[in-house]
């Protein structure tokens, strides 16, 4: 990682957002405008916002990163909508029901990789929103997404051991969850069958609405760094996040909490690859009845609230 990127990560983890924004501004000033939204690059490597003003303008928010990134940064869309004349969000269609639960007047459009929407007065990539708005991670209300909870028994714990293929070091053998699944009422939040003694051995449905309903119904979610973590955090569910020794930039390995999600606790490997040690700490904490913070008013965290001003294109 280049020095500038390392400094930015250090600033973000230290919650020194003015320094992070200053570094982003310096980086933006050195970019060649001809490389903006460069079609020769994979979508996740593109930069979009060129610094132009968006107040009172038609804004197009492009969601070029993964589902988890879109869920994480969707918290800033209401603040953008309060300043822009109109906000269109070009996002994977499977996320539209969740994004429609945001308390903001948004137009949702499906993201077709082969035929992206034409530019608007101002285009931004969704992960650029905190810099563009100069907004801190905790600037939004929680929960900022809503879903109708599935019918699960009280005390159910959701388990997810599998991250994306792009970083296999984030995943571990599900057998490590066996002591938890044997001692607690659990479901798997992975879309494949499991031999763990869970309520849904056939696996979690791949459909986003069904997954969100299961997550919204859990009293606790224990997950690796993947979309499930962001979904649980955005829905306001208590979440224990299991991280490798050197995690992604958004998680501070020296901390046990995170400004990104107030109901999330971090469990970081003490040595690279030591998932067994992480799970041992989780099992220990599960034996303490005061460790799990449940929300008895589930409607405040998981219930779907429609937004009349949101509509879907296509």
XYZ file of C-alpha atoms in Angstrom:
314
model
C 0.000 0.000 0.000
C 1.333 3.446 -0.926
C 2.275 5.939 1.773
C -0.669 8.221 1.020
C -3.125 5.343 1.333
C -1.477 4.178 4.552
C -1.801 7.674 6.018
C -5.464 7.785 5.029
C -6.146 4.405 6.662
C -4.329 5.565 9.797
C -6.436 8.727 9.925
C -9.698 6.831 9.435
C -8.868 4.282 12.115
C -7.894 7.089 14.503
C -11.238 8.776 13.718
C -9.291 11.838 12.582
C -11.708 12.586 9.761
C -10.500 16.125 8.945
C -7.038 14.682 8.250
C -8.535 11.865 6.146
C -10.603 14.351 4.139
C -7.569 16.587 3.630
C -5.646 13.614 2.263
C -8.563 12.735 -0.027
C -8.748 16.322 -1.270
C -5.026 16.338 -2.003
C -5.365 13.065 -3.899
C -8.329 14.367 -5.889
C -6.420 17.492 -6.900
C -3.672 15.369 -8.494
C -5.977 13.153 -10.567
C -6.217 13.376 -14.337
C -9.841 14.322 -15.174
C -9.620 12.127 -18.257
C -9.423 9.049 -16.011
C -12.698 9.778 -14.210
C -15.056 6.755 -14.372
C -12.535 5.135 -16.703
C -14.300 2.325 -18.637
C -10.963 0.543 -19.090
C -10.878 -0.198 -15.351
C -13.003 -2.670 -13.372
C -15.868 -0.842 -11.722
C -14.515 -1.237 -8.185
C -11.255 0.520 -9.137
C -12.865 3.615 -10.646
C -13.151 7.055 -9.122
C -16.213 9.136 -10.008
C -16.625 12.388 -8.069
C -14.489 15.204 -9.469
C -15.262 17.666 -6.694
C -18.057 19.528 -8.455
C -20.856 20.924 -6.265
C -24.014 18.884 -5.790
C -26.225 21.265 -3.806
C -29.457 21.877 -5.682
C -28.439 19.610 -8.566
C -29.532 16.286 -9.988
C -27.111 13.725 -8.533
C -26.435 10.180 -9.678
C -24.947 7.861 -7.055
C -23.229 4.898 -8.672
C -22.737 1.741 -6.574
C -19.579 0.281 -8.076
C -18.437 -1.736 -5.065
C -19.812 -4.813 -3.325
C -23.159 -5.286 -1.610
C -21.600 -4.734 1.798
C -20.014 -1.446 0.732
C -23.322 -0.229 -0.685
C -25.120 -1.109 2.547
C -22.414 0.541 4.661
C -22.362 3.842 2.769
C -26.117 4.018 2.170
C -26.282 5.756 5.569
C -25.123 8.967 3.855
C -27.855 9.035 1.192
C -30.403 10.928 3.354
C -27.853 13.692 3.986
C -27.133 13.910 0.261
C -30.846 13.963 -0.587
C -31.349 16.865 1.824
C -28.928 18.978 -0.225
C -29.451 17.829 -3.815
C -32.424 18.631 -6.035
C -32.853 14.947 -6.861
C -30.864 11.804 -6.081
C -30.876 8.701 -8.267
C -29.122 5.628 -6.867
C -27.850 3.155 -9.467
C -27.578 -0.007 -7.362
C -27.877 -3.788 -7.736
C -31.571 -4.509 -8.030
C -31.504 -7.061 -5.226
C -30.702 -4.209 -2.802
C -33.617 -2.002 -3.868
C -36.104 -3.177 -1.186
C -33.552 -2.397 1.525
C -32.569 0.971 0.055
C -36.246 1.867 -0.284
C -36.496 1.678 3.512
C -34.140 4.654 3.863
C -35.810 7.791 5.159
C -34.973 9.803 2.036
C -36.572 10.792 -1.288
C -34.543 8.569 -3.611
C -35.054 7.248 -7.115
C -33.686 3.709 -7.402
C -32.399 2.414 -10.728
C -30.935 -1.042 -11.470
C -27.195 -1.158 -12.128
C -26.601 -2.854 -15.482
C -22.842 -3.356 -15.876
C -23.188 -3.424 -19.659
C -25.374 -0.313 -19.857
C -24.760 2.106 -16.971
C -26.894 5.231 -16.744
C -25.690 8.386 -18.513
C -24.085 11.066 -16.333
C -26.184 13.509 -14.323
C -25.326 17.066 -13.233
C -23.089 15.466 -10.621
C -21.992 11.832 -10.321
C -20.582 10.240 -7.175
C -19.620 6.691 -6.271
C -21.372 5.696 -3.050
C -18.107 5.138 -1.135
C -17.125 8.747 -1.955
C -20.095 10.160 -0.037
C -18.431 10.688 3.389
C -15.633 12.705 1.778
C -17.997 14.683 -0.464
C -20.358 15.438 2.432
C -17.605 15.699 5.055
C -19.781 13.345 7.097
C -18.553 11.121 9.924
C -19.585 7.438 10.106
C -21.908 8.091 13.027
C -23.629 11.077 11.381
C -26.674 8.983 10.490
C -29.436 7.670 12.732
C -29.501 3.968 13.599
C -30.870 1.760 12.336
C -30.945 3.354 8.918
C -32.234 0.284 7.053
C -35.315 -1.748 7.969
C -36.673 -5.197 7.180
C -39.603 -7.218 8.498
C -38.205 -9.840 10.928
C -38.694 -13.518 10.136
C -40.440 -15.763 12.670
C -37.549 -17.039 14.777
C -37.493 -18.151 18.412
C -36.294 -15.602 20.946
C -32.570 -15.711 21.590
C -31.619 -16.964 18.115
C -28.021 -16.284 17.054
C -27.069 -15.890 13.381
C -23.733 -17.393 12.309
C -21.672 -16.561 9.217
C -18.225 -18.076 8.699
C -17.773 -17.281 4.990
C -16.581 -14.092 3.337
C -16.062 -13.289 -0.323
C -13.790 -15.260 -2.624
C -11.566 -12.192 -3.135
C -10.089 -12.625 0.361
C -10.171 -16.229 1.614
C -8.315 -15.147 4.768
C -11.585 -13.653 6.030
C -13.291 -17.081 6.143
C -12.793 -20.156 8.323
C -13.945 -23.752 8.658
C -17.545 -23.770 9.946
C -16.636 -26.581 12.345
C -15.225 -23.856 14.614
C -18.804 -22.709 15.199
C -19.816 -26.168 16.435
C -19.527 -25.366 20.191
C -21.729 -22.291 19.739
C -24.331 -24.080 17.616
C -24.442 -26.942 20.122
C -24.968 -24.660 23.124
C -27.235 -21.971 21.639
C -30.218 -21.739 19.319
C -28.617 -20.731 16.008
C -29.218 -20.246 12.299
C -26.658 -20.138 9.516
C -26.498 -16.988 7.402
C -24.481 -18.684 4.656
C -26.287 -19.664 1.467
C -25.265 -23.317 1.484
C -26.103 -26.449 3.482
C -24.326 -27.034 6.770
C -23.760 -29.943 9.131
C -23.943 -27.608 12.134
C -26.937 -28.216 14.450
C -28.809 -25.082 13.365
C -32.482 -24.323 12.744
C -31.913 -24.080 8.977
C -29.436 -26.823 7.975
C -30.307 -26.285 4.288
C -28.708 -22.852 4.530
C -29.800 -19.246 4.284
C -31.803 -18.275 1.177
C -29.752 -16.402 -1.406
C -32.535 -13.818 -1.810
C -31.664 -10.532 -0.108
C -35.131 -9.907 1.336
C -35.163 -13.340 2.991
C -31.634 -12.864 4.334
C -32.513 -9.438 5.727
C -35.603 -10.897 7.425
C -33.494 -13.559 9.142
C -30.865 -11.046 10.251
C -33.544 -8.668 11.559
C -34.957 -11.510 13.672
C -31.664 -12.465 15.337
C -30.850 -11.372 18.868
C -27.167 -11.555 17.962
C -25.203 -12.005 14.734
C -21.693 -13.501 14.834
C -20.019 -13.049 11.471
C -16.813 -12.593 9.560
C -16.157 -9.439 7.552
C -18.681 -9.736 4.741
C -22.016 -8.326 3.583
C -23.830 -9.963 6.514
C -21.842 -7.804 8.950
C -22.929 -4.580 7.256
C -26.513 -5.778 6.914
C -26.716 -6.627 10.612
C -25.105 -3.331 11.582
C -27.384 -1.280 9.330
C -30.455 -3.068 10.751
C -29.283 -2.269 14.261
C -28.778 -5.860 15.365
C -26.121 -6.628 18.008
C -23.189 -7.955 15.988
C -19.905 -9.613 16.879
C -17.492 -9.159 13.998
C -14.681 -11.699 13.618
C -11.620 -10.218 11.943
C -8.253 -11.352 10.666
C -5.133 -9.889 12.325
C -4.792 -7.096 9.746
C -8.372 -6.324 8.786
C -9.858 -4.076 6.129
C -9.266 -0.308 6.476
C -12.659 0.363 8.077
C -11.943 -1.711 11.188
C -9.382 -0.636 13.793
C -7.595 -3.810 15.006
C -6.643 -2.048 18.252
C -10.291 -1.390 19.137
C -13.196 -3.533 20.319
C -15.876 -1.246 18.902
C -16.360 0.805 15.746
C -17.898 4.176 14.874
C -19.490 2.558 11.818
C -22.036 0.548 13.821
C -22.895 1.334 17.460
C -24.144 -2.206 18.195
C -21.041 -3.978 16.872
C -18.142 -5.527 18.779
C -14.826 -6.455 17.150
C -12.954 -9.720 17.749
C -9.550 -9.533 16.047
C -7.037 -12.361 15.621
C -4.085 -11.907 17.963
C -1.870 -13.759 15.479
C -2.504 -14.196 11.745
C -4.695 -17.195 10.978
C -5.688 -17.895 14.593
C -9.440 -18.226 14.180
C -9.568 -20.778 16.990
C -8.394 -18.113 19.428
C -11.049 -15.708 18.201
C -13.813 -18.290 18.597
C -12.544 -19.189 22.074
C -13.041 -15.569 23.148
C -16.513 -15.541 21.607
C -17.488 -18.751 23.438
C -16.189 -17.301 26.683
C -18.219 -14.130 26.241
C -21.353 -16.092 25.335
C -21.248 -17.728 28.759
C -21.634 -14.310 30.398
C -25.357 -13.401 30.419
C -24.469 -9.709 30.630
C -22.391 -9.825 27.462
C -25.196 -10.035 24.905
C -27.177 -6.838 24.621
C -30.562 -7.708 23.171
C -33.219 -5.241 22.132
C -36.623 -6.199 23.448
C -38.270 -3.568 21.264
C -37.505 -5.312 18.002
C -39.663 -2.891 16.014
C -37.085 -0.177 16.687
C -34.376 -2.218 15.007
C -35.827 -4.659 12.559
C -39.223 -3.611 11.389
C -39.650 -2.443 7.830
C -40.844 1.113 7.394
C -41.795 2.078 3.846
C -40.700 5.398 2.424
C -43.454 6.905 0.328
C -41.047 9.213 -1.488
C -38.851 6.358 -2.705
C -39.661 4.838 -6.046
C -38.076 2.281 -8.329
C -37.180 2.655 -11.992
C -37.068 -0.235 -14.442
